[in-house]
Coordinates of C-alpha atoms and ligand atoms in Angstrom, one line a residue:
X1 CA -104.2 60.6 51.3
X2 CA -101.6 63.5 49.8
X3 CA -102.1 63.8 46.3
X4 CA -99.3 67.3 45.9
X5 CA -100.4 69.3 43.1
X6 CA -97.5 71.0 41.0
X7 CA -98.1 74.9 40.6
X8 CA -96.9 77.6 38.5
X9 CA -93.8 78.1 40.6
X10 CA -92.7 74.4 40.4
X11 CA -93.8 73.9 44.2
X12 CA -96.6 71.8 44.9
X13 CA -99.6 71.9 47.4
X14 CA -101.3 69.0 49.4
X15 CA -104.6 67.9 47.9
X16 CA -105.4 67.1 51.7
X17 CA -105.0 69.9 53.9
X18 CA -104.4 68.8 57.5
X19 CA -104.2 70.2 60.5
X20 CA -100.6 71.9 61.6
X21 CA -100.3 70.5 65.1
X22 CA -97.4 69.5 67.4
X23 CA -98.8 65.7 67.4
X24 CA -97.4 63.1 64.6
X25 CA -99.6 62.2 62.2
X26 CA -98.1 58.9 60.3
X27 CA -99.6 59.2 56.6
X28 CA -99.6 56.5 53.8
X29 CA -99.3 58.1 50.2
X30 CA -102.1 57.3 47.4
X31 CA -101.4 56.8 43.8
X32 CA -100.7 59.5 42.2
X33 CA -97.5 61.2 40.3
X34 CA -95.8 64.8 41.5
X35 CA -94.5 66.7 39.2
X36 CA -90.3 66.9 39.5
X37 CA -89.2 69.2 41.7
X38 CA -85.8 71.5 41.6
X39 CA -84.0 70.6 44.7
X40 CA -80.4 72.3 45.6
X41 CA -78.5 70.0 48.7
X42 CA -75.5 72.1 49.9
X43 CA -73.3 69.7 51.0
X44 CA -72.1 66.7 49.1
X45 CA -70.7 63.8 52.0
X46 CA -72.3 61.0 53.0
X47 CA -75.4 62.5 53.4
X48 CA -75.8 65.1 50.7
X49 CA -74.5 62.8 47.8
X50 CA -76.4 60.2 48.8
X51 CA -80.3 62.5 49.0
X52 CA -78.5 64.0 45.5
X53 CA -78.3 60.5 43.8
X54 CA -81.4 59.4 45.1
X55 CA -83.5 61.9 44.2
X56 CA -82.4 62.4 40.9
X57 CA -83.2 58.6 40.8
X58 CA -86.4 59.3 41.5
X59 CA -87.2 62.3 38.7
X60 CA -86.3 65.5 40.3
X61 CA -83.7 68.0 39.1
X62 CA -81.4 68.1 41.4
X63 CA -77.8 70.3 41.8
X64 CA -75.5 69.6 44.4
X65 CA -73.2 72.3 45.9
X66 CA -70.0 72.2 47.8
X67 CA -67.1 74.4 48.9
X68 CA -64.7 71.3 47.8
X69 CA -63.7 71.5 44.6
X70 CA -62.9 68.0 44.4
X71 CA -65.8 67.0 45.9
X72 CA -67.9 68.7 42.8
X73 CA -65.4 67.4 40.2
X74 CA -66.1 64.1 40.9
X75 CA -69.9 64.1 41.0
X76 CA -69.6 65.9 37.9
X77 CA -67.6 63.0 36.4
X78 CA -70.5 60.5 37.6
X79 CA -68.6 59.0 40.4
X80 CA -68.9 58.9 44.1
X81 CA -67.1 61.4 46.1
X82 CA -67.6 58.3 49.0
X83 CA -67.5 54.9 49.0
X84 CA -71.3 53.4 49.5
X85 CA -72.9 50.5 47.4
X86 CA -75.1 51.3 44.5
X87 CA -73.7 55.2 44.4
X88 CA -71.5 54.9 41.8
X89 CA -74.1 53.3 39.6
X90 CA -76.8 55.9 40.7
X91 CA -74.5 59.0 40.1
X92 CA -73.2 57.2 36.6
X93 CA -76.6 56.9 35.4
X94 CA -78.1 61.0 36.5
X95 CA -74.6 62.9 36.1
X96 CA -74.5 65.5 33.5
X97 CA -78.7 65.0 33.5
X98 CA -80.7 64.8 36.2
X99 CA -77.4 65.9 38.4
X100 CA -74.8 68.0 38.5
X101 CA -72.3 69.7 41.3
X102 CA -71.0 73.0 41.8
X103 CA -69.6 74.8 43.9
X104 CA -71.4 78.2 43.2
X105 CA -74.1 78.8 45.6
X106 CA -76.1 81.2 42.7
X107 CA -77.1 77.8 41.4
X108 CA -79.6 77.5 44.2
X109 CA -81.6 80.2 42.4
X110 CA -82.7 78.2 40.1
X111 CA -84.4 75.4 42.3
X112 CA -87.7 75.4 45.0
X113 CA -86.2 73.7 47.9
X114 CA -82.7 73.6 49.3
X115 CA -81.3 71.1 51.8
X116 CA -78.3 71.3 54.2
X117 CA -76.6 68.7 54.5
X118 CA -74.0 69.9 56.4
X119 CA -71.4 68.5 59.1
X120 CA -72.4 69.4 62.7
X121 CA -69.6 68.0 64.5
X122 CA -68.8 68.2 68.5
X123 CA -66.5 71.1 70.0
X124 CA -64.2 69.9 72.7
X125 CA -66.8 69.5 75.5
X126 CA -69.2 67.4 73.3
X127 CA -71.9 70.1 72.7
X128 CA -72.3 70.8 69.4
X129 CA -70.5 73.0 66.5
X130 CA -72.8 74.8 64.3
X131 CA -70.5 77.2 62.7
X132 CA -70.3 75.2 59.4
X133 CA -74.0 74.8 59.8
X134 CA -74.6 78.8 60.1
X135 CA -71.2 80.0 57.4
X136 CA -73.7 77.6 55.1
X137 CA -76.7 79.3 55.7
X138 CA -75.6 82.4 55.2
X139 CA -73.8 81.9 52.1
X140 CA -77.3 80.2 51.1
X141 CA -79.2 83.8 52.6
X142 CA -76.8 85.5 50.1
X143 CA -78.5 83.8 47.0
X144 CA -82.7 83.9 48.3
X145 CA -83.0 87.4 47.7
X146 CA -85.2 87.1 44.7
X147 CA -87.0 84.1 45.9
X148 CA -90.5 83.8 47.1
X149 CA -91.6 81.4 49.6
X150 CA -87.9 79.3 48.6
X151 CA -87.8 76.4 51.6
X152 CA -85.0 75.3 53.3
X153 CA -84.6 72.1 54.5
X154 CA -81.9 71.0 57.8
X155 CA -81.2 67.6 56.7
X156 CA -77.9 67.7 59.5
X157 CA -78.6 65.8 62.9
X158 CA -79.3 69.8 65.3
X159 CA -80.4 69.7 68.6
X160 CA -83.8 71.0 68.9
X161 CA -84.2 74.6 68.3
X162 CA -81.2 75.3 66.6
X163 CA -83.2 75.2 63.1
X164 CA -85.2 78.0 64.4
X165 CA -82.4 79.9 66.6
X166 CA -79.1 79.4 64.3
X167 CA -80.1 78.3 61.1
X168 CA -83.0 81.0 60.4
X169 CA -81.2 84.2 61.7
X170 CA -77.9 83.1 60.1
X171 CA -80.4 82.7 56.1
X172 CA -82.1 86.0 57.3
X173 CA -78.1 87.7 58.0
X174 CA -76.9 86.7 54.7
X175 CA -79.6 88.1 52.5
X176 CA -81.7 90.5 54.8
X177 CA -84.2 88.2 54.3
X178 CA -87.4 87.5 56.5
X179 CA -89.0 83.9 57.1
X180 CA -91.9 83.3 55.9
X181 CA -91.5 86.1 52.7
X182 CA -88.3 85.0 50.6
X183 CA -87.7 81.6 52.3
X184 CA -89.4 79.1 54.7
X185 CA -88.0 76.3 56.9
X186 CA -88.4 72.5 57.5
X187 CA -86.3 69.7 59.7
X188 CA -86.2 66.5 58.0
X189 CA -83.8 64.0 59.8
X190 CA -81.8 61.4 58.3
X191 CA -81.6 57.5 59.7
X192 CA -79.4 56.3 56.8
X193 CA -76.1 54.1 58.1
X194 CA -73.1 54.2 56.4
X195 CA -72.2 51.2 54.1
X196 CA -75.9 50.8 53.5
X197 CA -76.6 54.5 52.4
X198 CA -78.6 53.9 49.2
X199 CA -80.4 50.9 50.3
X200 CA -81.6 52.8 53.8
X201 CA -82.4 56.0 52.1
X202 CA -84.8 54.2 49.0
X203 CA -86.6 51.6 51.7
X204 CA -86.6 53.8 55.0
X205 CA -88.7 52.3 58.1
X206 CA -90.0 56.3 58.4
X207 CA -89.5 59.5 57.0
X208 CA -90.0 62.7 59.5
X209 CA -90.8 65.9 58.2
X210 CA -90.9 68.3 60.9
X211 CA -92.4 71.7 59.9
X212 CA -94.7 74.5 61.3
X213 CA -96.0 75.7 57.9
X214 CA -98.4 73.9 55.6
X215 CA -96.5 75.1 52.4
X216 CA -93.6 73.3 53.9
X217 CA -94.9 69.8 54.3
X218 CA -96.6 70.4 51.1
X219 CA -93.1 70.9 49.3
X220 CA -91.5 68.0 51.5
X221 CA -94.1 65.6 50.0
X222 CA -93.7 66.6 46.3
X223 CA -90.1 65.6 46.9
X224 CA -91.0 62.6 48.6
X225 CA -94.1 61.8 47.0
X226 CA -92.5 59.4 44.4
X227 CA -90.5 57.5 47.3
X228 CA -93.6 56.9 49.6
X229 CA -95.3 55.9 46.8
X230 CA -92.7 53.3 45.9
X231 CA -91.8 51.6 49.1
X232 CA -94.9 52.7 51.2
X233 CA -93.0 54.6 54.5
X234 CA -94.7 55.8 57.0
X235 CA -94.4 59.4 56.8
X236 CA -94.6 61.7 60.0
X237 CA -95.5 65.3 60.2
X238 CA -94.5 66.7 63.4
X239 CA -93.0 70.1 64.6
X240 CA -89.5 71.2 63.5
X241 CA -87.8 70.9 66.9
X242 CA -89.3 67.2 67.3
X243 CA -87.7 66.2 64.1
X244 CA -84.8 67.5 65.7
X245 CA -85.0 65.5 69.2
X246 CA -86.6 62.5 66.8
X247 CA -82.9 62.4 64.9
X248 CA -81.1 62.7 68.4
X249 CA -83.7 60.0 70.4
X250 CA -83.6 57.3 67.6
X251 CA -79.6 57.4 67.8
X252 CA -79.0 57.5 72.0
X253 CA -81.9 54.3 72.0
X254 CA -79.6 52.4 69.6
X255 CA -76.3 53.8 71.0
X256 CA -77.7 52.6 74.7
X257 CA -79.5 49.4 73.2
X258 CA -76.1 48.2 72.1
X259 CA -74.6 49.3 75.4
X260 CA -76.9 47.6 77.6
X261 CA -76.5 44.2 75.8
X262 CA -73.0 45.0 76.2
X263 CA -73.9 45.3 79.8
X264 CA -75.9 42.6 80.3
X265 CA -73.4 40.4 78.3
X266 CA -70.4 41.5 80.6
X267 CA -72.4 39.9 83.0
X268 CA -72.7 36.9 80.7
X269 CA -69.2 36.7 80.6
X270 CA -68.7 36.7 84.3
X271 CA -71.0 34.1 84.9
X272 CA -69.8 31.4 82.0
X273 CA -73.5 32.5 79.7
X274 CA -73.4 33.1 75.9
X275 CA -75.1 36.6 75.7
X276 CA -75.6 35.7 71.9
X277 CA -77.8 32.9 72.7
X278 CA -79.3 35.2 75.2
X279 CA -80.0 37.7 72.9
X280 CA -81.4 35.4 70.2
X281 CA -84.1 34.9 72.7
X282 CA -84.5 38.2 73.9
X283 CA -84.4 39.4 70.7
X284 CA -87.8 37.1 69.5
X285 CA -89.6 39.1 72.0
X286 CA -91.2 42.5 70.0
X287 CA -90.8 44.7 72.7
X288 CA -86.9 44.5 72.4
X289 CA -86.8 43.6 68.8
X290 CA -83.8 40.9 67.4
X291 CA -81.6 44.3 65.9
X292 CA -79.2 46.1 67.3
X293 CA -78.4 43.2 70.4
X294 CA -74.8 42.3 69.0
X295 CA -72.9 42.5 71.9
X296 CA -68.8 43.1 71.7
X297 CA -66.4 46.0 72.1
X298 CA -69.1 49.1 71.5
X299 CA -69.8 51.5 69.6
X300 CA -68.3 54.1 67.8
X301 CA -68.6 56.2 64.1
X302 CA -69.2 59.9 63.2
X303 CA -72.2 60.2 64.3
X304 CA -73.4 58.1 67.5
X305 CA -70.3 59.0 69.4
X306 CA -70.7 62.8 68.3
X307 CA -74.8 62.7 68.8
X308 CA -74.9 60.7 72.3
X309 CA -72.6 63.5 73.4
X310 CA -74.0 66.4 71.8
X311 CA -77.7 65.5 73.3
X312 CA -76.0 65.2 76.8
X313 CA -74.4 68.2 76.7
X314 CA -77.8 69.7 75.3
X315 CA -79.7 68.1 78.3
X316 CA -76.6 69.4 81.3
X317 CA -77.4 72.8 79.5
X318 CA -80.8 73.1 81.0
X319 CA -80.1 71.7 84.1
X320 CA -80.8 67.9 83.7
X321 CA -78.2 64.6 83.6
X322 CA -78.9 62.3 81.6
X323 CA -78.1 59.4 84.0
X324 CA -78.7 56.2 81.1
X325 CA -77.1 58.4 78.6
X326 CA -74.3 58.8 80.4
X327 CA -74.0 54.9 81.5
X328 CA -74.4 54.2 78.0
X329 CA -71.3 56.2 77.2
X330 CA -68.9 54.6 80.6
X331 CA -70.1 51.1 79.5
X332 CA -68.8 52.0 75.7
X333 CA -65.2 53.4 77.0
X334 CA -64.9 50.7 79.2
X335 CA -65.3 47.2 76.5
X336 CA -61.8 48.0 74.9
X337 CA -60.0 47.8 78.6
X338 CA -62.5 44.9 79.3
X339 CA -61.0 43.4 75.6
X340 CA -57.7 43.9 76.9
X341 CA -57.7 42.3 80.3
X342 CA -59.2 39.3 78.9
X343 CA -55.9 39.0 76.8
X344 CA -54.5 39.7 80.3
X345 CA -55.4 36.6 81.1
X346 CA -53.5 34.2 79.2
X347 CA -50.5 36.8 77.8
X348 CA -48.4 39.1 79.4
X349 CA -48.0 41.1 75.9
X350 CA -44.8 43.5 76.7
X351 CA -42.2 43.3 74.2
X352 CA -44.6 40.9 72.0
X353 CA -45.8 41.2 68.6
X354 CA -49.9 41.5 69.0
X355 CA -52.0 41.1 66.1
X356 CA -55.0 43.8 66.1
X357 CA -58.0 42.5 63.2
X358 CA -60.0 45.2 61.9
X359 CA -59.5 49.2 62.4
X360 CA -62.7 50.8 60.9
X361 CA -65.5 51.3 62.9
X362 CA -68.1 48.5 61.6
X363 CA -67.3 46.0 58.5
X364 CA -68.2 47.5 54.8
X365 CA -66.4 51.0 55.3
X366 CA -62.9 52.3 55.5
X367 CA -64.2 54.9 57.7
X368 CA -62.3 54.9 61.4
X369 CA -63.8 57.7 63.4
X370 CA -64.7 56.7 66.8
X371 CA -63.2 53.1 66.3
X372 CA -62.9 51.1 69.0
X373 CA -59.8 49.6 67.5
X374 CA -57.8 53.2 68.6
X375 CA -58.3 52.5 72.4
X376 CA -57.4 48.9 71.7
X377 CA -54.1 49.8 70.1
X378 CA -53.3 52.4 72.4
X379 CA -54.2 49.7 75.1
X380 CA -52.0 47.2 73.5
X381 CA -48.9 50.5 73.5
X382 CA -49.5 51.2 76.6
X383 CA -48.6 47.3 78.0
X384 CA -45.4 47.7 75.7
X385 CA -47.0 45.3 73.1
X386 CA -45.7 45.8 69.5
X387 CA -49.1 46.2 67.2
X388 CA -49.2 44.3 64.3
X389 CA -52.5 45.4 62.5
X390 CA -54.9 44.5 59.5
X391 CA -57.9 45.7 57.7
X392 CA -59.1 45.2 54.2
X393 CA -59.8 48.8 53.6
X394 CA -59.2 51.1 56.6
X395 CA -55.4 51.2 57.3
X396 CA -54.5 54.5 55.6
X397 CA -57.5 56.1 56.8
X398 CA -56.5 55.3 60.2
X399 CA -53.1 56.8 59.4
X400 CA -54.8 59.7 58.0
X401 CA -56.8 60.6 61.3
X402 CA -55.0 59.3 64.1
X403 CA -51.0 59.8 63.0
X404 CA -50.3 59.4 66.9
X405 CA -51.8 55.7 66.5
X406 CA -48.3 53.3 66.7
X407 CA -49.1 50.2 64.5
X408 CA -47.3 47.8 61.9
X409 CA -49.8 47.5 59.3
X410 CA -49.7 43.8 57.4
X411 CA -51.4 43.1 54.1
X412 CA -53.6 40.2 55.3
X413 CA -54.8 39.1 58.2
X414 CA -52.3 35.8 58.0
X415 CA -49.1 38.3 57.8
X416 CA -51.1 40.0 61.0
X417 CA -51.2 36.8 63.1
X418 CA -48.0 35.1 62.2
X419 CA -45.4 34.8 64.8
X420 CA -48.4 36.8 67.1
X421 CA -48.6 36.3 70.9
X422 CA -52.3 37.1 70.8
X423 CA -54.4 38.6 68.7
X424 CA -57.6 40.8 69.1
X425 CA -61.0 41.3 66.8
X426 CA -62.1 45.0 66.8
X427 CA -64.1 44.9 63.5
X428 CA -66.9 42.1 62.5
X429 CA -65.3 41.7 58.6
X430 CA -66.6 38.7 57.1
X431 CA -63.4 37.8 56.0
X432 CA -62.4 37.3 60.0
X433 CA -64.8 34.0 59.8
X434 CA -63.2 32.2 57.4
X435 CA -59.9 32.5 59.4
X436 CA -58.9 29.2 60.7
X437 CA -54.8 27.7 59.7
X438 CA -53.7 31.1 59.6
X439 CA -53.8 30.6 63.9
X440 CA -51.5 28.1 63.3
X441 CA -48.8 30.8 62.9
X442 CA -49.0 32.4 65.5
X443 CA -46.6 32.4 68.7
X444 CA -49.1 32.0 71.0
X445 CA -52.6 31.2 70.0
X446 CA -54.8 33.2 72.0
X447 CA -57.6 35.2 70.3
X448 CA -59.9 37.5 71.6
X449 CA -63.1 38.4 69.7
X450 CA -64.4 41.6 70.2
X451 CA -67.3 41.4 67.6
X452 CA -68.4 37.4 67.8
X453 CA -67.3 37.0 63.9
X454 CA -63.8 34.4 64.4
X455 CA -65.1 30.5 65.3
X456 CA -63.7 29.0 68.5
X457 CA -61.6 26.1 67.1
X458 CA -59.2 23.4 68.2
X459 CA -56.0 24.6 68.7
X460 CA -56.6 28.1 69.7
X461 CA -57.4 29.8 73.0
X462 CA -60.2 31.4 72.4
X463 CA -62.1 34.0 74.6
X464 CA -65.1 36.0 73.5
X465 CA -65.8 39.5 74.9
X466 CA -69.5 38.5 76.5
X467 CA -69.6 34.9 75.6
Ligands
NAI1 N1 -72.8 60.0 57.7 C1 -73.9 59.4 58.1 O1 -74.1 58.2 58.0 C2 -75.1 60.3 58.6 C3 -74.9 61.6 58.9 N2 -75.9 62.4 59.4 C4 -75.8 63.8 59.7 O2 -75.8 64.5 58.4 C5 -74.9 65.6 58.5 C6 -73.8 65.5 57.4 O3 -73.0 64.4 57.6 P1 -72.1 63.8 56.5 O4 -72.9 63.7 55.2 O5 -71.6 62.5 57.1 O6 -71.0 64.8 56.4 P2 -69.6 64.8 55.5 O7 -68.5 65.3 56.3 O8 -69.5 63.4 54.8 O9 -70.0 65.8 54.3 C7 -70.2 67.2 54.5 C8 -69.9 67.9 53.2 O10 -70.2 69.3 53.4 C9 -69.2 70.1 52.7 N3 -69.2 71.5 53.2 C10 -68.6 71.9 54.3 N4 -68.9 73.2 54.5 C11 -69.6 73.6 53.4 C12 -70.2 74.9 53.0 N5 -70.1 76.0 53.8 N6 -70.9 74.9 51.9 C13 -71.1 73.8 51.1 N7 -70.5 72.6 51.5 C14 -69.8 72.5 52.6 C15 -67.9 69.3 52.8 O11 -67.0 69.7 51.8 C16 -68.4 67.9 52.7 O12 -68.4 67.4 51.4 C17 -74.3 65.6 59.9 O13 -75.1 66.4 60.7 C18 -74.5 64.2 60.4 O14 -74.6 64.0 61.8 C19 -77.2 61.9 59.5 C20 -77.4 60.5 59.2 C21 -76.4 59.7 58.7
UGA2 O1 -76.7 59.3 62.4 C1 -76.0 58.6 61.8 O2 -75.0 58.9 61.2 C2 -76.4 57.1 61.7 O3 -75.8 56.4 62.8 C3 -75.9 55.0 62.8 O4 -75.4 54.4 61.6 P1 -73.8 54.1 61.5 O5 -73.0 55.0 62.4 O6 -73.5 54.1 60.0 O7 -73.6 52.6 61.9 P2 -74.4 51.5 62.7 O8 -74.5 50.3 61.7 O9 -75.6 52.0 63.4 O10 -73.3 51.0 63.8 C4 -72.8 51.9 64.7 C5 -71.9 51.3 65.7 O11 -72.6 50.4 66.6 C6 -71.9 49.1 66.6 N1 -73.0 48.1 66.8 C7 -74.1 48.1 66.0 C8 -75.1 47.1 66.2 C9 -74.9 46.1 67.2 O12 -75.8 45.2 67.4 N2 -73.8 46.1 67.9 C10 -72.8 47.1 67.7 O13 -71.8 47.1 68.4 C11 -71.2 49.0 65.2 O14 -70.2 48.1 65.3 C12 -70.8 50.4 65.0 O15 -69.5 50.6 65.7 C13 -77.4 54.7 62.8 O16 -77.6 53.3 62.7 C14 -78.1 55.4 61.6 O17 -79.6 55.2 61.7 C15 -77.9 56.9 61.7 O18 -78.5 57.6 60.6

C-alpha cells in the first residue's frame, strides 16, 4: 500500500519503499489523503488541458503554460481551448483558483513537478520529430536553476530512450543543470482518446509511471494518489523507457486489432459473411475481448497514424521490420480504394454528383487528421466524381488542413444525398442511423457504409464494407 507523505518541500515520499526494478509491479492505493501538490504542464492541447483540469479537479495547484497566447487566454477565461465533454465545466469551476495559464515559463518555479505535454509529431519518413519536445525542455532547463530535486515528467507518446537521450540533455543545455541535483525525470504515458478525454483520464484501465528513481515514483503517486484512490487503477511502476514502448505497444495492438478485423472482414465480404456478427462472437471470447473489432474503412487520427509509423521507423532504425506493423498499415491504405470499388460496382461516378457522409476521423470530434474520408474524396476526384460532402462539425476543419481537398460542403446530410448518384459513409455519426427518406432523393440509391452505422432499407442499394 502507498501512503505518500507530504514534506517540507511540498514533494512527498512513499510510506512503502519498494524495490526499483525493471519488472512492473501493479499497485492498488490504500486510504489515505496526499497533501496537494504544485504541478506546472507545459503544453495546453488535448493532452495538457485535459491532465490541467483534472488535476486541479482533484486538489492540486496546478499552472498550465503555453507559447500560444490564445491558448492561455482562454483557459484563463475558464473555457476550453478544445472541444472535449466535461472540460468546459471542469476548467469553469478551477479557473482563476486551482488553475491558471501562462505563457511565462518562470511560473514553473513556483511548482514540484512539471509535465510535458508536448506535440511529437512525424517528419516526412515517419520517424519522429522531437524538436518541439527538446525547444520545450530547454526553455523549461532555463527556469530549474534554483530548484532542487524539481521532476519532470514526459507525458508526450517518445520512443523509448528519447526521455533519457533528448529530453535530459536538452533540460541540462538550457540551465547547466545536472540530473539528479536540480531536476529528476519520469515517463508517464497517456491512453486518453479524444472525444472521451475527461472521462478516460478520471476512470483509466492503468496508469504507468515509468521511472528509475524512488523520489520519482514517490512524487508521481502524490499526484496520483487522490485518483487511484477514487477509481481504484491499477498503477504500474516500471522503467522509463518501458513506459515509453508501453505508450507505443498499447496503440500498434489497437491500430492492428482494428486492421486485422478489417482483414478478416474483407474476407467476410468476399465470401457473402457479416464480420459484425462474426465479431460479436469473437468478441465474447476474453482473449480477443468485444472492443476495438469494428470493422469498416480504418483507422486514422493524430496519433495512431503518427505512432504506428514512428515505432516502425524506430524498429527499421536498429535493423528490424516490423512485418504485422507494416501489414497493419497496407490493410489501413487499402479500405478507402476497397470503399470505392464497391461503389464501382453499381455506379460509374464520372461527371456525377457523390455524396461523401462524415469527414472527421471518428464521430464526437471535428478533428480530421488522418481521416479516411481524404483518400475517399480524393478517390471519388480522381474518377471525375463531383463531391458533395457533410459533417455535423468537421467541414471547416477539413478546409483548414487539407485546402487541396475538392468538395461541395452541404449543411445536412439530406442536401448531401439529394439528386446523389451514390453516396459513401466515412464517419460512424449517430445522426447517419436515423437516415432513412432522405435516400429517396437521391439519383441513384446506392450507399456504401464504411463504418456499419446507415440501416440497409427498402429502396436503397445497399453494400457494407465487410458485411
Ligand atoms: N490527442 C490525444 O488524444 C493524445 C495525445 N497523446 C500524445 O500527447 C502529446 C501531446 O498531444 P496533444 O495534446 O494532442 O497536442 P496538441 O497539439 O493538442 O497540443 C500541444 C500544445 O503544445 C503547445 N506548445 C507547442 N510548443 C510549445 C512550447 N515550446 N512550449 C509550450 N507549449 C508549446 C501548443 O501551443 C499546443 O497548445 C503527443 O505526444 C501525443 O502523441 C497521447 C495520448 C492521447
Ligand atoms: O495516443 C492517442 O492519441 C490515443 O489514440 C487512440 O485514441 P483516438 O485516436 O482518440 O481514437 P480511437 O477511438 O482509438 O479511434 C482511432 C481510430 O480507429 C478507428 N476504429 C476504432 C475502433 C474500431 O473498432 N474500429 C475503428 O475503425 C476509429 O474510427 C478512429 O479512426 C487510442 O484509443 C487512445 O488510447 C490513445 O491515447
Amino acid at each position: 500500500m502507498l501512503c505518500p507523505v507530504g514534506t517540507a518541500d511540498g514533494r512527498s515520499q512513499a510510506a512503502d519503499a519498494s524495490a526499483v526494478g525493471s519488472t512492473n509491479r501493479i499497485i492498488k492505493s490504500g486510504p489515505c489523503q496526499p497533501p496537494p501538490m504544485n504541478v506546472s504542464i507545459v503544453g495546453s492541447g488535448y493532452v495538457g488541458t485535459t491532465l490541467a483540469a483534472c488535476l486541479a479537479d482533484l486538489g492540486h495547484e496546478v499552472v498550465n503554460v503555453d507559447v500560444d497566447e490564445d491558448v492561455v487566454a482562454t483557459i484563463n477565461d475558464g473555457e476550453a481551448p478544445i472541444h472535449e465533454p466535461g472540460l468546459d465545466e471542469l476548467l469553469e469551476e478551477c479557473a482563476g483558483d486551482r488553475l491558471r495559464a501562462t505563457t511565462d515559463y518562470d511560473a514553473i518555479r513556483e511548482t514540484d513537478v512539471t509535465f510535458l505535454a508536448l506535440p511529437t509529431p512525424s517528419r516526412e519518413d515517419g520517424s519522429i520529430d522531437l524538436s518541439i519536445m527538446e525547444a520545450a525542455a530547454e526553455s523549461l532547463g532555463e527556469v530549474l536553476d534554483d530548484k532542487d530535486g524539481h521532476l519532470v515528467v514526459v507525458k508526450s507518446t517518445v520512443i523509448p530512450g528519447s526521455t533519457d537521450e533528448s529530453v535530459v540533455p536538452a533540460i541540462e543545455a538550457g540551465g547547466d543543470l545536472t540530473r539528479g541535483e536540480e531536476f529528476e525525470v519520469a515517463m508517464n504515458p497517456e491512453f486518453l482518446r479524444m472525444g472521451t478525454a475527461v472521462d478516460d483520464f478520471t476512470d483509466p484501465d492503468k496508469i504507468v509511471f515509468g521511472a528509475d528513481e524512488e523520489s520519482a515514483y514517490d512524487a508521481l503517486d502524490a499526484v496520483y494518489e487522490p485518483l487511484v484512490e477514487q477509481t481504484g487503477a491499477p498503477v504500474v511502476r516500471t522503467g522509463i523507457r518501458e513506459a515509453e514502448m508501453i505508450k507505443y505497444a498499447n496503440n500498434a495492438f489497437l491500430a492492428s486489432k482494428v486492421s486485422l478485423v478489417n482483414d478478416l472482414g474483407n474476407v467476410c465480404k468476399e465470401y457473402d459473411v457479416d464480420a459484425y456478427e462474426v465479431a460479436d462472437a469473437i468478441g465474447l471470447d476474453d482473449r480477443i475481448g468485444e472492443r476495438f473489432l469494428r470493422s469498416g474503412l480504418g483507422w486514422g487520427g493524430s496519433c495512431f497514424p503518427k505512432d504506428v509509423d514512428a515505432i516502425r521507423a524506430a524498429a527499421r532504425d536498429v535493423g528490424y521490420e516490423p512485418a504485422v506493423l507494416d501489414a497493419a498499415v497496407e490493410v489501413n491504405d487499402a479500405q478507402p480504394e476497397r470503399l470505392l470499388s464497391l461503389l464501382d460496382d453499381h455506379v460509374d461516378v464520372a461527371g456525377k454528383r457523390v455524396a461523401v457522409l462524415g469527414l472527421s476521423f471518428k464521430p464526437g470530434t471535428d478533428d480530421v487528421r488522418g481521416t479516411r474520408a481524404i483518400p475517399v474524396i480524393e478517390g471519388l476526384r480522381e474518377r471525375g466524381a463531383d463531391v458533395v460532402a457533410y459533417d455535423p462539425v468537421a467541414v471547416e476543419s477539413l478546409r483548414e488542413y487539407a485546402p487541396e481537398v475538392e468538395f461541395e460542403a452541404a449543411d445536412s446530410a439530406a442536401e448531401a444525398l439529394e439528386g446523389a448518384h451514390g453516396a459513401v459513409v466515412a464517419t460512424d455519426w449517430d445522426e447517419f442511423a436515423a437516415l432513412d427518406h432522405e435516400f429517396d432523393a437521391m439519383a441513384e440509391p446506392v450507399v456504401v457504409d464504411g463504418r456499419h452505422i446507415v440501416e440497409r432499407r427498402d429502396g436503397i442499394t445497399y453494400e457494407g464494407l465487410t458485411w
